[in-house]
PDB file of C-alpha atoms in Angstrom:
ATOM      1  CA  UNK A   1     -11.364 -15.831  25.031  1.00  0.00           C
ATOM      2  CA  UNK A   2      -8.799 -14.923  22.372  1.00  0.00           C
ATOM      3  CA  UNK A   3      -8.976 -11.612  20.565  1.00  0.00           C
ATOM      4  CA  UNK A   4      -8.483 -11.582  16.836  1.00  0.00           C
ATOM      5  CA  UNK A   5      -5.293  -9.932  15.593  1.00  0.00           C
ATOM      6  CA  UNK A   6      -6.485  -7.135  13.311  1.00  0.00           C
ATOM      7  CA  UNK A   7      -3.190  -7.140  11.439  1.00  0.00           C
ATOM      8  CA  UNK A   8      -3.011 -10.822  10.506  1.00  0.00           C
ATOM      9  CA  UNK A   9      -0.937 -10.338   7.344  1.00  0.00           C
ATOM     10  CA  UNK A  10       2.753  -9.512   7.450  1.00  0.00           C
ATOM     11  CA  UNK A  11       3.658  -5.940   6.610  1.00  0.00           C
ATOM     12  CA  UNK A  12       6.813  -4.854   4.816  1.00  0.00           C
ATOM     13  CA  UNK A  13       8.481  -1.518   5.458  1.00  0.00           C
ATOM     14  CA  UNK A  14       8.764   0.566   2.307  1.00  0.00           C
ATOM     15  CA  UNK A  15       9.589   4.075   1.233  1.00  0.00           C
ATOM     16  CA  UNK A  16       8.032   4.300  -2.214  1.00  0.00           C
ATOM     17  CA  UNK A  17       6.709   7.459  -3.802  1.00  0.00           C
ATOM     18  CA  UNK A  18       3.069   7.187  -4.777  1.00  0.00           C
ATOM     19  CA  UNK A  19       0.062   9.282  -5.728  1.00  0.00           C
ATOM     20  CA  UNK A  20      -3.574   9.286  -4.658  1.00  0.00           C
ATOM     21  CA  UNK A  21      -6.365  10.550  -6.911  1.00  0.00           C
ATOM     22  CA  UNK A  22      -9.287  12.409  -5.398  1.00  0.00           C
ATOM     23  CA  UNK A  23     -11.795  14.179  -7.624  1.00  0.00           C
ATOM     24  CA  UNK A  24      -9.551  14.072 -10.697  1.00  0.00           C
ATOM     25  CA  UNK A  25      -6.512  15.594  -8.944  1.00  0.00           C
ATOM     26  CA  UNK A  26      -3.414  13.571  -8.040  1.00  0.00           C
ATOM     27  CA  UNK A  27      -1.744  14.167  -4.666  1.00  0.00           C
ATOM     28  CA  UNK A  28       1.780  12.955  -3.852  1.00  0.00           C
ATOM     29  CA  UNK A  29       2.216  10.561  -0.945  1.00  0.00           C
ATOM     30  CA  UNK A  30       4.677   7.968   0.320  1.00  0.00           C
ATOM     31  CA  UNK A  31       4.078   4.287   1.073  1.00  0.00           C
ATOM     32  CA  UNK A  32       5.588   3.544   4.504  1.00  0.00           C
ATOM     33  CA  UNK A  33       4.557  -0.085   4.660  1.00  0.00           C
ATOM     34  CA  UNK A  34       2.505  -2.533   2.683  1.00  0.00           C
ATOM     35  CA  UNK A  35       0.939  -5.975   2.728  1.00  0.00           C
ATOM     36  CA  UNK A  36      -1.085  -8.119   0.333  1.00  0.00           C
ATOM     37  CA  UNK A  37      -4.194  -6.251   1.441  1.00  0.00           C
ATOM     38  CA  UNK A  38      -3.228  -2.608   1.835  1.00  0.00           C
ATOM     39  CA  UNK A  39      -0.818   0.221   2.466  1.00  0.00           C
ATOM     40  CA  UNK A  40       0.108   2.663   5.204  1.00  0.00           C
ATOM     41  CA  UNK A  41       0.698   6.068   3.618  1.00  0.00           C
ATOM     42  CA  UNK A  42       1.702   9.588   4.528  1.00  0.00           C
ATOM     43  CA  UNK A  43       0.171  12.399   2.531  1.00  0.00           C
ATOM     44  CA  UNK A  44      -0.146  16.173   2.984  1.00  0.00           C
ATOM     45  CA  UNK A  45      -3.816  16.021   1.953  1.00  0.00           C
ATOM     46  CA  UNK A  46      -6.452  14.919   4.447  1.00  0.00           C
ATOM     47  CA  UNK A  47      -8.789  12.109   3.404  1.00  0.00           C
ATOM     48  CA  UNK A  48     -11.922  10.789   5.104  1.00  0.00           C
ATOM     49  CA  UNK A  49     -12.357   7.261   6.444  1.00  0.00           C
ATOM     50  CA  UNK A  50     -14.393   5.271   3.930  1.00  0.00           C
ATOM     51  CA  UNK A  51     -13.235   7.312   0.946  1.00  0.00           C
ATOM     52  CA  UNK A  52     -12.265   5.271  -2.164  1.00  0.00           C
ATOM     53  CA  UNK A  53      -9.231   6.601  -4.064  1.00  0.00           C
ATOM     54  CA  UNK A  54      -7.048   5.603  -6.988  1.00  0.00           C
ATOM     55  CA  UNK A  55      -3.484   4.789  -5.964  1.00  0.00           C
ATOM     56  CA  UNK A  56      -0.495   4.504  -8.247  1.00  0.00           C
ATOM     57  CA  UNK A  57       3.001   3.638  -7.119  1.00  0.00           C
ATOM     58  CA  UNK A  58       6.155   2.875  -9.081  1.00  0.00           C
ATOM     59  CA  UNK A  59       7.465  -0.175  -7.195  1.00  0.00           C
ATOM     60  CA  UNK A  60      10.216  -0.769  -9.756  1.00  0.00           C
ATOM     61  CA  UNK A  61      11.546   1.490 -12.537  1.00  0.00           C
ATOM     62  CA  UNK A  62       8.811   1.788 -15.198  1.00  0.00           C
ATOM     63  CA  UNK A  63       6.636  -0.785 -13.305  1.00  0.00           C
ATOM     64  CA  UNK A  64       3.524   0.913 -12.000  1.00  0.00           C
ATOM     65  CA  UNK A  65       1.199  -0.643  -9.429  1.00  0.00           C
ATOM     66  CA  UNK A  66      -2.314   0.768  -9.855  1.00  0.00           C
ATOM     67  CA  UNK A  67      -5.316   0.000  -7.674  1.00  0.00           C
ATOM     68  CA  UNK A  68      -8.258   1.449  -5.785  1.00  0.00           C
ATOM     69  CA  UNK A  69      -7.947   1.753  -2.019  1.00  0.00           C
ATOM     70  CA  UNK A  70     -10.376   2.515   0.771  1.00  0.00           C
ATOM     71  CA  UNK A  71      -9.250   4.722   3.642  1.00  0.00           C
ATOM     72  CA  UNK A  72      -9.654   2.554   6.756  1.00  0.00           C
ATOM     73  CA  UNK A  73      -8.136   4.902   9.333  1.00  0.00           C
ATOM     74  CA  UNK A  74      -6.544   8.323   9.326  1.00  0.00           C
ATOM     75  CA  UNK A  75      -4.408  10.006  11.948  1.00  0.00           C
ATOM     76  CA  UNK A  76      -1.493  12.331  12.494  1.00  0.00           C
ATOM     77  CA  UNK A  77       1.044   9.648  11.564  1.00  0.00           C
ATOM     78  CA  UNK A  78      -0.617   8.607   8.306  1.00  0.00           C
ATOM     79  CA  UNK A  79      -3.488   6.799   6.649  1.00  0.00           C
ATOM     80  CA  UNK A  80      -4.200   3.096   6.560  1.00  0.00           C
ATOM     81  CA  UNK A  81      -5.763   1.763   3.382  1.00  0.00           C
ATOM     82  CA  UNK A  82      -7.246  -1.499   2.148  1.00  0.00           C
ATOM     83  CA  UNK A  83      -7.080  -2.555  -1.498  1.00  0.00           C
ATOM     84  CA  UNK A  84     -10.613  -2.776  -2.900  1.00  0.00           C
ATOM     85  CA  UNK A  85      -9.823  -3.193  -6.621  1.00  0.00           C
ATOM     86  CA  UNK A  86      -6.630  -4.311  -8.371  1.00  0.00           C
ATOM     87  CA  UNK A  87      -5.779  -5.909 -11.731  1.00  0.00           C
ATOM     88  CA  UNK A  88      -3.698  -9.071 -12.281  1.00  0.00           C
ATOM     89  CA  UNK A  89      -0.602  -7.160 -13.405  1.00  0.00           C
ATOM     90  CA  UNK A  90      -0.588  -5.048 -10.248  1.00  0.00           C
ATOM     91  CA  UNK A  91      -1.250  -8.104  -8.035  1.00  0.00           C
ATOM     92  CA  UNK A  92       1.818  -9.783  -9.509  1.00  0.00           C
ATOM     93  CA  UNK A  93       3.929  -6.667  -9.047  1.00  0.00           C
ATOM     94  CA  UNK A  94       2.824  -6.284  -5.435  1.00  0.00           C
ATOM     95  CA  UNK A  95       3.499  -9.965  -4.657  1.00  0.00           C
ATOM     96  CA  UNK A  96       6.959  -9.796  -6.267  1.00  0.00           C
ATOM     97  CA  UNK A  97       7.850  -6.711  -4.218  1.00  0.00           C
ATOM     98  CA  UNK A  98       6.655  -8.334  -0.983  1.00  0.00           C
ATOM     99  CA  UNK A  99       8.441 -11.632  -1.700  1.00  0.00           C
ATOM    100  CA  UNK A 100      11.729  -9.837  -2.400  1.00  0.00           C
ATOM    101  CA  UNK A 101      11.462  -7.927   0.859  1.00  0.00           C
ATOM    102  CA  UNK A 102      10.515 -11.048   2.851  1.00  0.00           C
ATOM    103  CA  UNK A 103      13.576 -12.793   1.365  1.00  0.00           C
ATOM    104  CA  UNK A 104      15.857  -9.866   2.217  1.00  0.00           C
ATOM    105  CA  UNK A 105      14.572  -9.862   5.798  1.00  0.00           C
ATOM    106  CA  UNK A 106      15.147 -13.620   6.160  1.00  0.00           C
ATOM    107  CA  UNK A 107      18.669 -13.351   4.732  1.00  0.00           C
ATOM    108  CA  UNK A 108      19.526 -10.530   7.147  1.00  0.00           C
ATOM    109  CA  UNK A 109      18.273 -12.466  10.185  1.00  0.00           C
ATOM    110  CA  UNK A 110      19.887 -15.767   9.199  1.00  0.00           C
TER     111      UNK A 110
END
């Protein structure tokens, strides 16, 4: 019997500054990797699994990705999140960022 790969989507390494909003206060964090469905973040503030937070991240100069994320797991190395709400503009920005990084990776390996 085959086990399902929990991380089916490709993840792209990143090092983007971001912020998480909890209770009206913004907390700085850093995106360490991302996919179409979520982000792996490091943050000095502790968050609970299941918590829904606003995330904003400047992927490009003056181009802000904004979405709501759910904390899926939290540990000493960081927090894994899943996107639960995102607008069309931010979807496009996220896809562009991922495509550029996939292309860079392919060019480096070829």
